[in-house]
Short mmCIF file of C-alpha atoms in Angstrom, two decimals:
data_model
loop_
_atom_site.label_atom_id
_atom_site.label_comp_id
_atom_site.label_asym_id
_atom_site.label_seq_id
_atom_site.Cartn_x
_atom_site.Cartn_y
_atom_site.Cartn_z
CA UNK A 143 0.00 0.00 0.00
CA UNK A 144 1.73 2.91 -1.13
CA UNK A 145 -0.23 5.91 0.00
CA UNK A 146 0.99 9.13 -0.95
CA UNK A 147 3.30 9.16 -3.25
CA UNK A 148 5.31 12.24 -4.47
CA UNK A 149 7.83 12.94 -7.11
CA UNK A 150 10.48 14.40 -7.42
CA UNK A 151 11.85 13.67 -3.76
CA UNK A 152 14.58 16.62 -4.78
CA UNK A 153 14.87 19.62 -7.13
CA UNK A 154 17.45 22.20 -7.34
CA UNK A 155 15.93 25.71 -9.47
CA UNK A 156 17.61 28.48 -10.78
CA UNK A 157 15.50 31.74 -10.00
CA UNK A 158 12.89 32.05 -12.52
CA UNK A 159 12.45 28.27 -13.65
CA UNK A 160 9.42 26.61 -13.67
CA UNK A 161 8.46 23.32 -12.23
CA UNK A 162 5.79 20.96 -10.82
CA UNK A 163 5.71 18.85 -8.38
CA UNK A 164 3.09 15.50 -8.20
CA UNK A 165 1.49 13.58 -5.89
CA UNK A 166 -0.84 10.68 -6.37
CA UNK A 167 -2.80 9.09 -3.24
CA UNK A 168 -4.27 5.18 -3.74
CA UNK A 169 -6.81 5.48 -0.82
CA UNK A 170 -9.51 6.63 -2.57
CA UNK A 171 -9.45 9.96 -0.07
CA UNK A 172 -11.49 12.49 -1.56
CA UNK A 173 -9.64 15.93 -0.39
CA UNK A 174 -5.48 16.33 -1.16
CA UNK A 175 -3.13 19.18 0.34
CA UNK A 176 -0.19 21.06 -0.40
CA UNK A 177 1.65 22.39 2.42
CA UNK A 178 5.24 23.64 2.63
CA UNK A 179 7.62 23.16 5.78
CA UNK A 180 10.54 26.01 7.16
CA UNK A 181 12.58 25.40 9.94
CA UNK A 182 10.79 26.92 12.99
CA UNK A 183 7.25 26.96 11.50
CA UNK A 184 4.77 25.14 11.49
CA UNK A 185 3.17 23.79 8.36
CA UNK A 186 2.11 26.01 6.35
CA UNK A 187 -1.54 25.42 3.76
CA UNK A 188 -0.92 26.28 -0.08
CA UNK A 189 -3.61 24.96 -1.38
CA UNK A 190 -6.44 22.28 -1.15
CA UNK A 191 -8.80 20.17 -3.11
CA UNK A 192 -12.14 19.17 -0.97
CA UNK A 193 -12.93 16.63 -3.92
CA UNK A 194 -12.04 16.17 -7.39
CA UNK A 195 -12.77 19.34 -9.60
CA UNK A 196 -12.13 21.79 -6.75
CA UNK A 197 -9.79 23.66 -5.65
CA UNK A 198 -8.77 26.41 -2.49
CA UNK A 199 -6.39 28.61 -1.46
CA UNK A 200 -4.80 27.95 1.71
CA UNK A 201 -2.33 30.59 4.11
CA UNK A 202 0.32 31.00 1.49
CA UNK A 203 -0.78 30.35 -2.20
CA UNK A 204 1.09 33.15 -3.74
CA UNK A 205 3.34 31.84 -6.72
CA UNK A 206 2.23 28.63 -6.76
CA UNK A 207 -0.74 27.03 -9.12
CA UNK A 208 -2.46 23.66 -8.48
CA UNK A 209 -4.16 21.35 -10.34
CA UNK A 210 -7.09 18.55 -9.26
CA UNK A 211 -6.50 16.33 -12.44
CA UNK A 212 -8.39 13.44 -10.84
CA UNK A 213 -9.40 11.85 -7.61
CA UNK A 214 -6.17 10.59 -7.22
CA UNK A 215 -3.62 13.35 -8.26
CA UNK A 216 -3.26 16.65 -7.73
CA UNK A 217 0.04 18.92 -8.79
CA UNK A 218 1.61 22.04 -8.05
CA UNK A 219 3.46 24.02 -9.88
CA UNK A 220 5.83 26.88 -9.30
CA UNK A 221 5.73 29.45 -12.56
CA UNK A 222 8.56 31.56 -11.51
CA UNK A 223 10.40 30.45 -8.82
CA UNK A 224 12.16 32.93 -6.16
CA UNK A 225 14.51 32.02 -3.07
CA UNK A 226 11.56 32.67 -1.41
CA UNK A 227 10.17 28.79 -2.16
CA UNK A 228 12.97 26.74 -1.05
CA UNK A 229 10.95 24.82 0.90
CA UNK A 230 10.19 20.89 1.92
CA UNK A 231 6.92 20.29 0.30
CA UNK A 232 4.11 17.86 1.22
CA UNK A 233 1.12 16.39 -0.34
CA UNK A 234 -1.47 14.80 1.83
CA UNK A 235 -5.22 13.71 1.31
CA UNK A 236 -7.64 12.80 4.15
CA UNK A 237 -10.98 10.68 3.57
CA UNK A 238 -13.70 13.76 4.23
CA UNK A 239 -14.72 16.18 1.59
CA UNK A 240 -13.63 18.98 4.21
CA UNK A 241 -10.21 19.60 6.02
CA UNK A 242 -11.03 17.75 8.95
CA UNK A 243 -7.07 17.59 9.95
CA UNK A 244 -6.54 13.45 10.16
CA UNK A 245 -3.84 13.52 7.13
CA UNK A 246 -2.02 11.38 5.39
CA UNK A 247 1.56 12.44 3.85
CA UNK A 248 3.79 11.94 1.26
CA UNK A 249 7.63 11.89 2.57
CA UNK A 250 8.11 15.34 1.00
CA UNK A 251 9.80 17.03 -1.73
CA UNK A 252 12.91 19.15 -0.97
CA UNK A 253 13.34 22.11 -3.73
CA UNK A 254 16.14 24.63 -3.57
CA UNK A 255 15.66 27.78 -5.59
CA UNK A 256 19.24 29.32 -6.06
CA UNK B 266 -6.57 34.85 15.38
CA UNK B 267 -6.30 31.36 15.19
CA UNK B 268 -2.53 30.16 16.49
CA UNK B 269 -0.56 26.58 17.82
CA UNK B 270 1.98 27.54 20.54
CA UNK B 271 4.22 23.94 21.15
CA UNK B 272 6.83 24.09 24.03
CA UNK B 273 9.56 23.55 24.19
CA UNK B 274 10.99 23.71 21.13
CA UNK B 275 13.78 20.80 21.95
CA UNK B 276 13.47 17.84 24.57
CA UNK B 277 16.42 15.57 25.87
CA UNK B 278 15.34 13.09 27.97
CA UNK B 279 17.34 9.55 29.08
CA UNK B 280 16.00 6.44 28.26
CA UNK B 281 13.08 5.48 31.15
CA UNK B 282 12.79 9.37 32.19
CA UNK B 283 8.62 10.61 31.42
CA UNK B 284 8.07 13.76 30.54
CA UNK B 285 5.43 15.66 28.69
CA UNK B 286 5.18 18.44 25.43
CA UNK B 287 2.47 21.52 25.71
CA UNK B 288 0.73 22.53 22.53
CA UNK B 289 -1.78 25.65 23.45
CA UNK B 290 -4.11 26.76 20.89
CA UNK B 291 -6.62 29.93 20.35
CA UNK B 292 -9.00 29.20 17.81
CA UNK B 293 -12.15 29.45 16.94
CA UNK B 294 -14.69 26.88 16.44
CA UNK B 295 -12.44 23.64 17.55
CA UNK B 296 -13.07 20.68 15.12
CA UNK B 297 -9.94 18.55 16.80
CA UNK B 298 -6.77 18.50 17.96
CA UNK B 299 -4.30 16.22 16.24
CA UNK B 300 -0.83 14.93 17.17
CA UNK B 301 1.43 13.97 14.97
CA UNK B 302 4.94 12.33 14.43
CA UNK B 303 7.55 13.30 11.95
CA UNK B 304 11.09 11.19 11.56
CA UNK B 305 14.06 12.91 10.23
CA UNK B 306 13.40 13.26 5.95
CA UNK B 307 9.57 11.97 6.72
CA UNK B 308 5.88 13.14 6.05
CA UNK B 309 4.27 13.43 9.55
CA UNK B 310 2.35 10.35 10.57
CA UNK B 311 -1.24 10.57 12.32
CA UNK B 312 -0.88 9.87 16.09
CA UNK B 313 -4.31 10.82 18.13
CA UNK B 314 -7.36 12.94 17.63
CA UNK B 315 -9.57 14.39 21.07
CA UNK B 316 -12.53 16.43 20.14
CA UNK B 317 -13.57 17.52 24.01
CA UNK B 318 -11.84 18.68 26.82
CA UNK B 319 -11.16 15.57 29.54
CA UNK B 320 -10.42 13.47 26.42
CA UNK B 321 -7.90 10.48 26.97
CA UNK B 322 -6.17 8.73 24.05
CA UNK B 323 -3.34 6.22 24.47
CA UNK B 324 -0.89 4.70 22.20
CA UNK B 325 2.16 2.45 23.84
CA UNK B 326 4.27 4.88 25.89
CA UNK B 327 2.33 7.87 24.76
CA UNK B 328 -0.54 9.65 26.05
CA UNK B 329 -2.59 12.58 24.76
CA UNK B 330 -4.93 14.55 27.10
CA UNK B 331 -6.85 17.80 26.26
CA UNK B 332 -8.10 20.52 28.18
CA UNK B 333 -10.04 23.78 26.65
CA UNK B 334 -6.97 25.74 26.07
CA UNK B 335 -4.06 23.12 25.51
CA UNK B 336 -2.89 19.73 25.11
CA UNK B 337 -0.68 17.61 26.63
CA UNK B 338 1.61 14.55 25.39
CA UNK B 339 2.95 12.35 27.80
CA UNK B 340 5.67 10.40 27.17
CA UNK B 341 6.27 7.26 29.81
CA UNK B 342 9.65 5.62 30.10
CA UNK B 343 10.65 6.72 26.64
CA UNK B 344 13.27 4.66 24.53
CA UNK B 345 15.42 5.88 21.82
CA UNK B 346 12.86 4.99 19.25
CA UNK B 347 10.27 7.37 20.34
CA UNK B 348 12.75 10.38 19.30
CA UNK B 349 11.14 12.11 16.80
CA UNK B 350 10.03 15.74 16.25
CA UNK B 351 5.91 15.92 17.77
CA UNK B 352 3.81 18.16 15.88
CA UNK B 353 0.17 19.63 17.28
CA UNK B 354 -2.79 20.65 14.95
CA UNK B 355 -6.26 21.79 15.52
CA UNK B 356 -8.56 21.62 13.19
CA UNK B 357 -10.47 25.34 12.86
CA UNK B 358 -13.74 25.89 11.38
CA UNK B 359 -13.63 29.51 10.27
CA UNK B 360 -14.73 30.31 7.14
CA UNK B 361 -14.10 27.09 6.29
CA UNK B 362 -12.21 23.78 7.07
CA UNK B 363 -8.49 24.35 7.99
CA UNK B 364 -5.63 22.66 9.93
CA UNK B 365 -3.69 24.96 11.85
CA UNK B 366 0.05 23.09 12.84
CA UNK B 367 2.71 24.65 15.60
CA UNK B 368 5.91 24.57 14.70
CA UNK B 369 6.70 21.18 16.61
CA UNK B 370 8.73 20.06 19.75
CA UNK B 371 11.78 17.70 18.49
CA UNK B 372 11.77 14.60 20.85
CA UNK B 373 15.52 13.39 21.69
CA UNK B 374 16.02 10.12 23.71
CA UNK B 375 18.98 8.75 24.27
CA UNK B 376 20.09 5.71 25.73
#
């Protein structure tokens, strides 16, 4: 049982590059998340899917896009990326149609924008 | 505002000595309060969920209580395995469904 799967599990960007990361989730959850992780803060809320063909903005959703493209993926992509994003990223999904916090994550997705 | 206070930041503890982490929230509209465990390079990974103050959940050597205004984890006889970083959540209904995390309290046990 694989769970939440996300690729890549590293990326290093040169300001301005594109990119986008995926994440696919085999447990038929109906809501996925992307948060980002800094050292000293707590998770931070990019963006959210409550069920396939939505999609929300979370706390920090500035330069960054999503897409739903089915129940079991959903992507985010970085247009133009800044210093700003190097991050550790995480997907997650959870089995309600609302973010009821009981989440199940990928093992993350470490980006460095130089 | 809605906000996840977790103290302290760091733990050291020896192997066998309890102790317990503090998460203290202010939010509005309280759907849950969720522990977590994150490993070094890891996703976090779903510990316990208490809904209403006096709420008890245990799991091996760990223990999560609740009160109206924090949360508590206790940690009994801890071995070297249980080090891990501990991260709090609640979930917030304002406006919407959202999961609000602190900023964790990084667990070290050593033998």
């Amino acid at each position: 049982n694989a769970g939440v799967t996300q690729t890549p599990k590293f990326q290093v960007l040169k300001t301005g590059q594109s990119m986008t990361l995926q994440c696919a989730q085999d447990m038929n959850h109906n809501s996925m998340y992307w948060y980002r992780q800094d050292p000293g803060m707590g998770l931070r809320l990019i963006y959210y899917s409550a069920s396939e063909g939505t999609t929300d903005k979370g706390e920090v959703p500035n330069g960054y896009n999503v897409s739903r493209l089915n129940k079991r993926e959903f992507s985010l992509r970085l247009e133009s990326a800044a210093p700003s994003q190097t991050s550790v990223y995480f997907c997650a999904s959870s089995g309600g149609t609302t973010n009821t916090g009981e989440l199940f994550f990928g093992e993350g997705s470490r980006l460095t924008v130089l | 505002e809605d906000q996840v206070t977790q103290s302290p930041e760091a733990l050291r503890l020896q192997e066998g000595e309890s102790s317990s982490l503090n998460c203290s929230y202010t939010v509005s509209g309280l759907r849950g309060l969720f522990w977590y465990r994150q490993d070094p390079g890891k996703g976090p990974e779903f510990l316990f969920t208490l809904y209403s103050a006096g709420e008890e959940k245990e799991k091996e050597r760990l223990k999560a209580t609740l009160t109206k205004k924090e949360s508590f984890l206790h940690i009994t006889a801890p071995k070297p395995e249980d080090s891990a970083t501990y991260l709090c959540a609640v979930g917030a209904h304002t406006g919407g469904f959202k999961t609000i995390f602190g900023a964790g309290t990084r667990l070290f046990v050593k033998a």
